[in-house]
């Protein structure tokens, strides 16, 4: 078991940090707007560290897969170091209690493993199991204003969908908590969906302000400024035409059976125009279905639309159902095999927590040192 984050192979001039490794600080392309992040990662995977995660609020869905999970697996295969957080404290941002938390957490891990994340290479952990990570929230909260927290459009959207009569403080502060999730391991790449961009901005702001307020003795900052990595489907729509979400009753789970998938897609919202086209701005629901089939088949969405032509919504839905079931059949079978051994899933989380704790302890020690609290 390693207790330090391994050194990176950045092509940038080496800075002598005997105990601390900070890949993002001198990462190629850091803070360079417009830099092709994907290309940078492909050229030098060792200079990048990835953090992503999900709330254990239900099974992962197609939006997760094409929005972020597929990218995670790809980055892992390229050889980037990867941390995957099961964001269990964040479940209670928009609900009173975390319902069936252990079950959802284990199911999330099963989804990860079935999709191809390798627990020997990816550190998969629940953030409630890593105390030092959560402690970073305190100095981080001092770096953002209440007005900034109130302006976050994703938080506003989630409040609108939460159905709660009162909004709790955790809801407003969770983007800062997410900054702690990202920065505890000094991740510089975060493969996410579009809804996460405002939160990434918070993490970047926190990193920048922390580095300015508490400069490292060697003149650099403690934290890298993380970049979001978006996929070709940064916002897959659900069956009701809104963002596909675990908690909005509009999702097609990765683990859904072929029949359930067919039923859900049959009920998806479309429009009255028989001719199928790919036009995300004018026809969001139809286009999201076209895109889904295209992603499953690794084809261009325009081609899929053209093939269906005047077939109408029924033909589109048949195409999508077949494409989804074909693409995810093997993953569902793998998941079922893995699900037979819950002990293994729990062991993955224990191992991940041990690795994450070592990294978080080192980062917190560094934070305390630059803040002068030792
Ligand atoms: P919840 O409804 O509980 O918030 P969710 O479906 O929004 O669940 P999260 O756990 O909040 O899922 O998000 C996990 C990751 O998946 C984030 O990076 C998010 O951007 C991405 N993601 C979620 N939904 C979609 C979607 N519909 N399309 C693309 N990416 C998505
Ligand atoms: Mg969400």
Short mmCIF file of C-alpha atoms and ligand atoms in Angstrom, two decimals:
data_model
loop_
_atom_site.label_atom_id
_atom_site.label_comp_id
_atom_site.label_asym_id
_atom_site.label_seq_id
_atom_site.Cartn_x
_atom_site.Cartn_y
_atom_site.Cartn_z
CA UNK A 1 0.00 0.00 0.00
CA UNK A 2 1.50 3.34 -1.00
CA UNK A 3 1.25 6.21 1.42
CA UNK A 4 2.44 8.97 -0.87
CA UNK A 5 1.19 10.07 -4.22
CA UNK A 6 3.70 8.82 -6.78
CA UNK A 7 5.77 11.36 -8.65
CA UNK A 8 4.56 12.47 -12.01
CA UNK A 9 6.45 12.49 -15.25
CA UNK A 10 5.74 16.08 -16.15
CA UNK A 11 7.93 17.38 -18.93
CA UNK A 12 8.13 20.70 -17.16
CA UNK A 13 11.23 21.76 -15.26
CA UNK A 14 11.39 19.77 -12.06
CA UNK A 15 10.81 21.67 -8.85
CA UNK A 16 12.43 20.20 -5.80
CA UNK A 17 9.69 19.21 -3.35
CA UNK A 18 11.12 16.55 -1.09
CA UNK A 19 7.82 15.47 0.46
CA UNK A 20 5.07 16.86 -1.69
CA UNK A 21 4.09 16.12 -5.23
CA UNK A 22 1.93 18.70 -7.01
CA UNK A 23 1.32 17.65 -10.58
CA UNK A 24 -1.11 20.41 -11.49
CA UNK A 25 1.05 23.29 -10.35
CA UNK A 26 3.58 22.79 -13.07
CA UNK A 27 1.40 20.78 -15.37
CA UNK A 28 1.69 21.58 -19.05
CA UNK A 29 -1.24 23.73 -20.07
CA UNK A 30 -2.25 24.71 -16.54
CA UNK A 31 -4.31 27.91 -16.68
CA UNK A 32 -3.94 28.05 -20.44
CA UNK A 33 -7.44 28.62 -21.72
CA UNK A 34 -8.19 26.80 -24.93
CA UNK A 35 -5.42 24.24 -24.43
CA UNK A 36 -6.55 20.87 -25.73
CA UNK A 37 -6.72 19.05 -22.44
CA UNK A 38 -7.47 15.71 -24.02
CA UNK A 39 -4.43 15.97 -26.25
CA UNK A 40 -2.26 17.04 -23.30
CA UNK A 41 -3.39 14.02 -21.30
CA UNK A 42 -2.74 11.66 -24.18
CA UNK A 43 0.74 13.07 -24.60
CA UNK A 44 1.63 12.90 -20.93
CA UNK A 45 -0.82 10.84 -18.83
CA UNK A 46 1.61 10.73 -15.91
CA UNK A 47 1.39 14.50 -15.46
CA UNK A 48 -2.31 14.31 -14.81
CA UNK A 49 -4.27 13.14 -11.81
CA UNK A 50 -7.97 12.53 -12.11
CA UNK A 51 -10.70 12.90 -9.50
CA UNK A 52 -14.34 12.20 -10.22
CA UNK A 53 -17.25 10.87 -8.31
CA UNK A 54 -20.95 10.42 -7.89
CA UNK A 55 -23.52 10.73 -5.17
CA UNK A 56 -24.78 7.35 -3.89
CA UNK A 57 -28.40 8.26 -4.59
CA UNK A 58 -29.24 5.45 -7.00
CA UNK A 59 -27.83 3.36 -9.83
CA UNK A 60 -25.65 5.02 -12.45
CA UNK A 61 -27.41 5.84 -15.68
CA UNK A 62 -26.61 6.36 -19.36
CA UNK A 63 -25.89 10.04 -18.71
CA UNK A 64 -23.16 9.05 -16.28
CA UNK A 65 -21.63 6.60 -18.68
CA UNK A 66 -21.41 8.90 -21.67
CA UNK A 67 -20.94 12.06 -19.59
CA UNK A 68 -18.04 10.93 -17.42
CA UNK A 69 -17.63 7.20 -16.72
CA UNK A 70 -16.44 6.32 -20.21
CA UNK A 71 -13.83 9.08 -19.96
CA UNK A 72 -12.70 7.79 -16.60
CA UNK A 73 -12.11 4.31 -17.97
CA UNK A 74 -10.31 5.75 -20.99
CA UNK A 75 -8.05 7.94 -18.83
CA UNK A 76 -7.29 5.02 -16.56
CA UNK A 77 -6.27 2.93 -19.56
CA UNK A 78 -4.00 5.78 -20.67
CA UNK A 79 -2.25 5.48 -17.33
CA UNK A 80 -3.42 8.57 -15.41
CA UNK A 81 -3.69 8.22 -11.68
CA UNK A 82 -7.32 8.16 -10.63
CA UNK A 83 -9.38 8.86 -7.52
CA UNK A 84 -13.11 8.14 -7.53
CA UNK A 85 -15.17 9.51 -4.68
CA UNK A 86 -18.51 8.14 -3.56
CA UNK A 87 -19.88 11.45 -2.31
CA UNK A 88 -21.98 10.10 0.54
CA UNK A 89 -22.16 13.25 2.69
CA UNK A 90 -23.52 15.10 -0.32
CA UNK A 91 -26.60 12.90 -0.38
CA UNK A 92 -28.07 14.94 2.50
CA UNK A 93 -27.78 18.23 0.63
CA UNK A 94 -31.23 17.79 -0.89
CA UNK A 95 -32.94 15.20 1.32
CA UNK A 96 -33.48 14.75 5.03
CA UNK A 97 -31.85 11.35 5.36
CA UNK A 98 -29.57 9.28 3.19
CA UNK A 99 -31.87 6.45 2.23
CA UNK A 100 -30.28 2.96 1.84
CA UNK A 101 -26.83 4.53 1.82
CA UNK A 102 -24.77 1.34 2.16
CA UNK A 103 -26.74 -0.36 -0.60
CA UNK A 104 -26.43 2.60 -2.98
CA UNK A 105 -22.72 2.91 -2.22
CA UNK A 106 -22.06 -0.74 -3.00
CA UNK A 107 -24.15 -0.52 -6.15
CA UNK A 108 -22.16 2.46 -7.31
CA UNK A 109 -18.94 0.50 -6.88
CA UNK A 110 -20.46 -2.39 -8.83
CA UNK A 111 -21.32 0.01 -11.65
CA UNK A 112 -17.73 1.32 -11.66
CA UNK A 113 -16.18 -2.13 -11.74
CA UNK A 114 -18.59 -3.39 -14.41
CA UNK A 115 -17.78 -0.35 -16.56
CA UNK A 116 -14.07 -1.16 -16.38
CA UNK A 117 -12.58 0.85 -13.51
CA UNK A 118 -9.75 -1.19 -12.05
CA UNK A 119 -9.57 -0.87 -8.24
CA UNK A 120 -5.86 -1.74 -8.29
CA UNK A 121 -5.24 1.39 -10.31
CA UNK A 122 -8.12 3.62 -9.23
CA UNK A 123 -8.62 4.65 -5.60
CA UNK A 124 -12.34 4.23 -4.99
CA UNK A 125 -13.50 5.56 -1.63
CA UNK A 126 -16.40 7.16 0.25
CA UNK A 127 -15.56 10.66 1.39
CA UNK A 128 -17.12 10.14 4.82
CA UNK A 129 -14.36 7.56 5.41
CA UNK A 130 -11.62 10.16 4.91
CA UNK A 131 -11.71 12.67 7.82
CA UNK A 132 -8.79 14.83 6.66
CA UNK A 133 -10.50 15.45 3.32
CA UNK A 134 -13.55 16.84 5.11
CA UNK A 135 -11.42 19.01 7.36
CA UNK A 136 -10.20 20.92 4.29
CA UNK A 137 -13.72 22.29 4.05
CA UNK A 138 -13.05 24.69 6.95
CA UNK A 139 -10.24 26.77 5.45
CA UNK A 140 -11.86 26.47 2.02
CA UNK A 141 -15.16 27.93 3.25
CA UNK A 142 -13.32 31.02 4.41
CA UNK A 143 -12.21 31.66 0.83
CA UNK A 144 -15.65 32.11 -0.77
CA UNK A 145 -18.33 34.67 -0.07
CA UNK A 146 -21.93 33.89 0.79
CA UNK A 147 -22.99 35.85 -2.32
CA UNK A 148 -20.80 33.64 -4.53
CA UNK A 149 -22.34 30.51 -3.05
CA UNK A 150 -25.84 31.86 -3.63
CA UNK A 151 -25.19 32.58 -7.31
CA UNK A 152 -24.27 29.00 -8.31
CA UNK A 153 -26.72 28.01 -11.12
CA UNK A 154 -26.42 24.25 -10.52
CA UNK A 155 -27.19 24.69 -6.83
CA UNK A 156 -30.25 26.76 -7.81
CA UNK A 157 -31.39 24.04 -10.23
CA UNK A 158 -30.93 21.33 -7.61
CA UNK A 159 -32.86 23.36 -5.06
CA UNK A 160 -35.69 23.70 -7.59
CA UNK A 161 -35.79 19.91 -8.08
CA UNK A 162 -35.28 18.89 -4.45
CA UNK A 163 -38.92 19.39 -3.47
CA UNK A 164 -37.79 20.42 0.01
CA UNK A 165 -39.62 23.22 1.78
CA UNK A 166 -36.42 24.61 3.31
CA UNK A 167 -32.90 24.67 1.88
CA UNK A 168 -30.16 23.60 4.26
CA UNK A 169 -26.69 25.12 4.62
CA UNK A 170 -24.98 22.04 3.20
CA UNK A 171 -26.78 22.60 -0.10
CA UNK A 172 -25.13 26.01 -0.49
CA UNK A 173 -21.71 24.87 0.65
CA UNK A 174 -21.48 21.56 -1.19
CA UNK A 175 -19.58 22.99 -4.18
CA UNK A 176 -16.87 23.94 -1.66
CA UNK A 177 -17.03 20.43 -0.24
CA UNK A 178 -16.55 19.24 -3.78
CA UNK A 179 -13.48 21.48 -4.02
CA UNK A 180 -12.13 19.54 -1.04
CA UNK A 181 -12.94 16.25 -2.84
CA UNK A 182 -10.92 17.42 -5.82
CA UNK A 183 -8.06 19.21 -4.13
CA UNK A 184 -7.33 16.76 -1.32
CA UNK A 185 -5.52 14.59 -3.86
CA UNK A 186 -4.37 17.56 -5.95
CA UNK A 187 -6.28 16.37 -8.97
CA UNK A 188 -5.84 18.49 -12.06
CA UNK A 189 -8.38 16.78 -14.33
CA UNK A 190 -12.04 16.25 -13.47
CA UNK A 191 -14.13 14.36 -16.08
CA UNK A 192 -17.64 15.67 -15.46
CA UNK A 193 -20.95 16.51 -17.02
CA UNK A 194 -21.92 20.05 -17.87
CA UNK A 195 -23.87 20.61 -14.65
CA UNK A 196 -20.58 20.40 -12.78
CA UNK A 197 -18.88 23.32 -14.55
CA UNK A 198 -19.96 25.94 -11.99
CA UNK A 199 -18.62 23.69 -9.23
CA UNK A 200 -15.32 23.24 -11.05
CA UNK A 201 -15.10 27.01 -11.15
CA UNK A 202 -15.50 27.08 -7.37
CA UNK A 203 -12.71 24.51 -7.00
CA UNK A 204 -10.45 26.59 -9.25
CA UNK A 205 -11.26 29.74 -7.27
CA UNK A 206 -10.60 27.99 -3.96
CA UNK A 207 -7.26 26.66 -5.24
CA UNK A 208 -6.19 30.06 -6.54
CA UNK A 209 -7.25 31.98 -3.45
CA UNK A 210 -5.69 29.44 -1.10
CA UNK A 211 -2.40 29.62 -2.99
CA UNK A 212 -2.47 33.43 -2.90
CA UNK A 213 -3.39 33.68 0.75
CA UNK A 214 -1.05 30.95 1.96
CA UNK A 215 1.92 30.85 -0.40
CA UNK A 216 4.14 27.83 -0.30
CA UNK A 217 7.65 28.66 0.97
CA UNK A 218 9.09 27.74 -2.44
CA UNK A 219 6.93 30.38 -4.11
CA UNK A 220 4.44 28.04 -5.77
CA UNK A 221 0.97 27.14 -4.56
CA UNK A 222 -0.12 24.09 -2.59
CA UNK A 223 -2.96 23.30 -5.00
CA UNK A 224 -3.23 22.85 -8.77
CA UNK A 225 -6.10 24.52 -10.60
CA UNK A 226 -8.22 21.62 -11.83
CA UNK A 227 -9.66 21.52 -15.34
CA UNK A 228 -13.00 19.99 -16.29
CA UNK A 229 -12.92 17.35 -19.00
CA UNK A 230 -16.22 17.24 -20.87
CA UNK A 231 -17.31 14.40 -23.13
CA UNK A 232 -19.27 14.44 -26.38
CA UNK A 233 -22.43 14.10 -24.24
CA UNK A 234 -22.02 16.60 -21.41
CA UNK A 235 -25.76 16.70 -20.72
CA UNK A 236 -27.73 13.64 -21.80
CA UNK A 237 -31.45 14.22 -21.41
CA UNK A 238 -33.75 11.90 -19.52
CA UNK A 239 -37.07 10.45 -20.65
CA UNK A 240 -38.88 13.66 -19.61
CA UNK A 241 -36.63 15.94 -21.63
CA UNK A 242 -34.76 17.31 -18.58
CA UNK A 243 -31.22 16.42 -17.49
CA UNK A 244 -31.07 12.67 -16.90
CA UNK A 245 -30.65 12.36 -13.13
CA UNK A 246 -30.70 9.55 -10.62
CA UNK A 247 -33.17 11.36 -8.44
CA UNK A 248 -35.59 12.77 -11.02
CA UNK A 249 -37.30 9.54 -12.13
CA UNK A 250 -36.21 10.06 -15.75
CA UNK A 251 -33.12 7.87 -15.98
CA UNK A 252 -32.24 4.65 -17.78
CA UNK A 253 -29.90 2.79 -15.44
CA UNK A 254 -26.81 1.09 -16.84
CA UNK A 255 -27.93 -2.02 -14.98
CA UNK A 256 -31.53 -1.94 -16.26
CA UNK A 257 -32.70 -5.14 -17.98
CA UNK A 258 -33.24 -5.16 -21.74
CA UNK A 259 -37.02 -5.11 -21.18
CA UNK A 260 -36.92 -2.26 -18.68
CA UNK A 261 -34.70 -0.30 -21.07
CA UNK A 262 -37.18 -0.83 -23.92
CA UNK A 263 -40.07 0.29 -21.71
CA UNK A 264 -38.29 3.43 -20.49
CA UNK A 265 -37.19 4.48 -23.95
CA UNK A 266 -40.68 3.85 -25.34
CA UNK A 267 -41.95 6.39 -22.81
CA UNK A 268 -39.35 9.02 -23.68
CA UNK A 269 -40.56 12.43 -24.78
CA UNK A 270 -40.15 13.33 -28.44
CA UNK A 271 -41.93 15.75 -30.78
CA UNK A 272 -44.48 15.56 -33.59
CA UNK A 273 -42.12 15.97 -36.55
CA UNK A 274 -41.89 12.55 -38.27
CA UNK A 275 -38.60 13.32 -39.92
CA UNK A 276 -35.76 12.51 -37.55
CA UNK A 277 -32.93 15.03 -37.53
CA UNK A 278 -30.04 15.84 -35.26
CA UNK A 279 -30.59 19.40 -34.13
CA UNK A 280 -29.87 19.72 -30.39
CA UNK A 281 -30.88 23.39 -30.16
CA UNK A 282 -34.24 23.13 -31.93
CA UNK A 283 -35.14 19.53 -31.07
CA UNK A 284 -33.45 18.67 -27.77
CA UNK A 285 -35.43 15.51 -26.91
CA UNK A 286 -35.19 13.85 -30.33
CA UNK A 287 -31.55 14.87 -30.67
CA UNK A 288 -30.63 13.45 -27.27
CA UNK A 289 -32.12 10.09 -28.33
CA UNK A 290 -30.27 10.23 -31.65
CA UNK A 291 -27.06 11.05 -29.81
CA UNK A 292 -27.61 8.16 -27.42
CA UNK A 293 -27.89 5.66 -30.26
CA UNK A 294 -24.86 7.23 -31.96
CA UNK A 295 -22.74 7.03 -28.81
CA UNK A 296 -23.71 3.38 -28.28
CA UNK A 297 -22.73 2.57 -31.86
CA UNK A 298 -19.68 4.84 -32.02
CA UNK A 299 -21.16 6.65 -35.00
CA UNK A 300 -21.94 10.25 -35.90
CA UNK A 301 -25.42 11.36 -34.74
CA UNK A 302 -26.18 12.91 -38.14
CA UNK A 303 -25.72 9.48 -39.72
CA UNK A 304 -28.08 7.81 -37.27
CA UNK A 305 -30.73 10.51 -37.91
CA UNK A 306 -30.35 10.20 -41.66
CA UNK A 307 -30.79 6.44 -41.54
CA UNK A 308 -34.05 6.72 -39.60
CA UNK A 309 -35.22 9.52 -41.89
CA UNK A 310 -39.03 9.63 -42.02
CA UNK A 311 -39.42 6.62 -39.72
CA UNK A 312 -40.68 8.83 -36.89
CA UNK A 313 -40.31 8.56 -33.13
CA UNK A 314 -41.23 4.85 -33.02
CA UNK A 315 -38.38 3.88 -35.34
CA UNK A 316 -36.01 6.17 -33.46
CA UNK A 317 -36.91 4.54 -30.16
CA UNK A 318 -36.47 1.06 -31.61
CA UNK A 319 -33.01 2.01 -32.87
CA UNK A 320 -32.05 3.52 -29.51
CA UNK A 321 -33.31 0.53 -27.54
CA UNK A 322 -31.39 -1.94 -29.69
CA UNK A 323 -28.25 0.18 -29.55
CA UNK A 324 -28.38 0.55 -25.76
CA UNK A 325 -29.09 -3.12 -25.14
CA UNK A 326 -26.36 -4.22 -27.48
CA UNK A 327 -23.79 -1.84 -26.03
CA UNK A 328 -24.55 -2.50 -22.36
CA UNK A 329 -25.37 -6.23 -22.49
CA UNK A 330 -21.83 -7.35 -21.66
CA UNK A 331 -21.49 -4.74 -18.91
CA UNK A 332 -24.74 -5.89 -17.29
CA UNK A 333 -23.56 -9.50 -17.35
CA UNK A 334 -20.23 -8.51 -15.75
CA UNK A 335 -22.10 -6.54 -13.10
CA UNK A 336 -24.23 -9.54 -12.21
CA UNK A 337 -21.14 -11.71 -11.74
CA UNK A 338 -19.50 -9.08 -9.54
CA UNK A 339 -22.68 -8.57 -7.50
CA UNK A 340 -22.41 -12.14 -6.23
CA UNK A 341 -19.45 -11.11 -4.07
CA UNK A 342 -20.43 -8.13 -1.91
CA UNK A 343 -17.43 -8.85 0.33
CA UNK A 344 -15.15 -7.96 -2.56
CA UNK A 345 -17.00 -4.67 -3.14
CA UNK A 346 -16.59 -3.73 0.51
CA UNK A 347 -12.91 -4.63 0.34
CA UNK A 348 -12.47 -2.30 -2.65
CA UNK A 349 -13.92 0.54 -0.55
CA UNK A 350 -11.75 -0.31 2.46
CA UNK A 351 -8.58 -0.38 0.36
CA UNK A 352 -9.58 2.83 -1.37
CA UNK A 353 -10.27 4.56 1.95
CA UNK A 354 -6.86 3.52 3.26
CA UNK A 355 -5.08 4.98 0.23
CA UNK A 356 -7.23 8.13 0.22
CA UNK A 357 -6.64 8.68 3.94
CA UNK A 358 -2.88 8.59 3.48
CA UNK A 359 -3.09 11.17 0.69
CA UNK A 360 -5.57 13.37 2.59
CA UNK A 361 -3.46 13.29 5.77
CA UNK A 362 -0.42 14.45 3.80
CA UNK A 363 -2.35 17.28 2.13
CA UNK A 364 -3.94 18.43 5.38
CA UNK A 365 -0.51 18.47 7.06
CA UNK A 366 0.74 20.66 4.25
CA UNK A 367 -2.28 22.96 4.50
CA UNK A 368 -1.81 23.31 8.24
CA UNK A 369 1.87 24.04 7.75
CA UNK A 370 1.37 26.86 5.23
CA UNK A 371 -1.44 28.27 7.41
CA UNK A 372 0.97 28.30 10.32
CA UNK A 373 -1.20 26.08 12.48
CA UNK A 374 1.47 23.53 13.36
P1 LIG B 1 -28.60 13.18 -8.49
O1 LIG B 1 -29.94 13.30 -9.14
O2 LIG B 1 -28.63 12.37 -7.24
O3 LIG B 1 -27.89 14.49 -8.32
P2 LIG B 1 -27.12 12.70 -10.91
O4 LIG B 1 -27.75 11.81 -11.91
O5 LIG B 1 -27.20 14.17 -11.16
O6 LIG B 1 -27.73 12.30 -9.50
P3 LIG B 1 -24.49 12.93 -9.84
O7 LIG B 1 -24.01 11.91 -8.87
O8 LIG B 1 -24.98 14.23 -9.27
O9 LIG B 1 -25.62 12.27 -10.74
O10 LIG B 1 -23.38 13.25 -10.94
C1 LIG B 1 -22.24 12.44 -11.13
C2 LIG B 1 -21.50 12.81 -12.38
O11 LIG B 1 -22.26 12.47 -13.54
C3 LIG B 1 -21.21 14.32 -12.53
O12 LIG B 1 -19.94 14.46 -13.13
C4 LIG B 1 -22.28 14.79 -13.47
O13 LIG B 1 -21.88 15.94 -14.19
C5 LIG B 1 -22.43 13.58 -14.39
N1 LIG B 1 -23.77 13.52 -14.93
C6 LIG B 1 -24.91 13.37 -14.22
N2 LIG B 1 -25.98 13.39 -15.04
C7 LIG B 1 -25.52 13.56 -16.30
C8 LIG B 1 -26.15 13.66 -17.59
N3 LIG B 1 -27.45 13.59 -17.70
N4 LIG B 1 -25.36 13.81 -18.69
C9 LIG B 1 -24.02 13.88 -18.56
N5 LIG B 1 -23.36 13.80 -17.37
C10 LIG B 1 -24.09 13.64 -16.25
MG1 LIG B 2 -26.52 15.58 -9.61
#
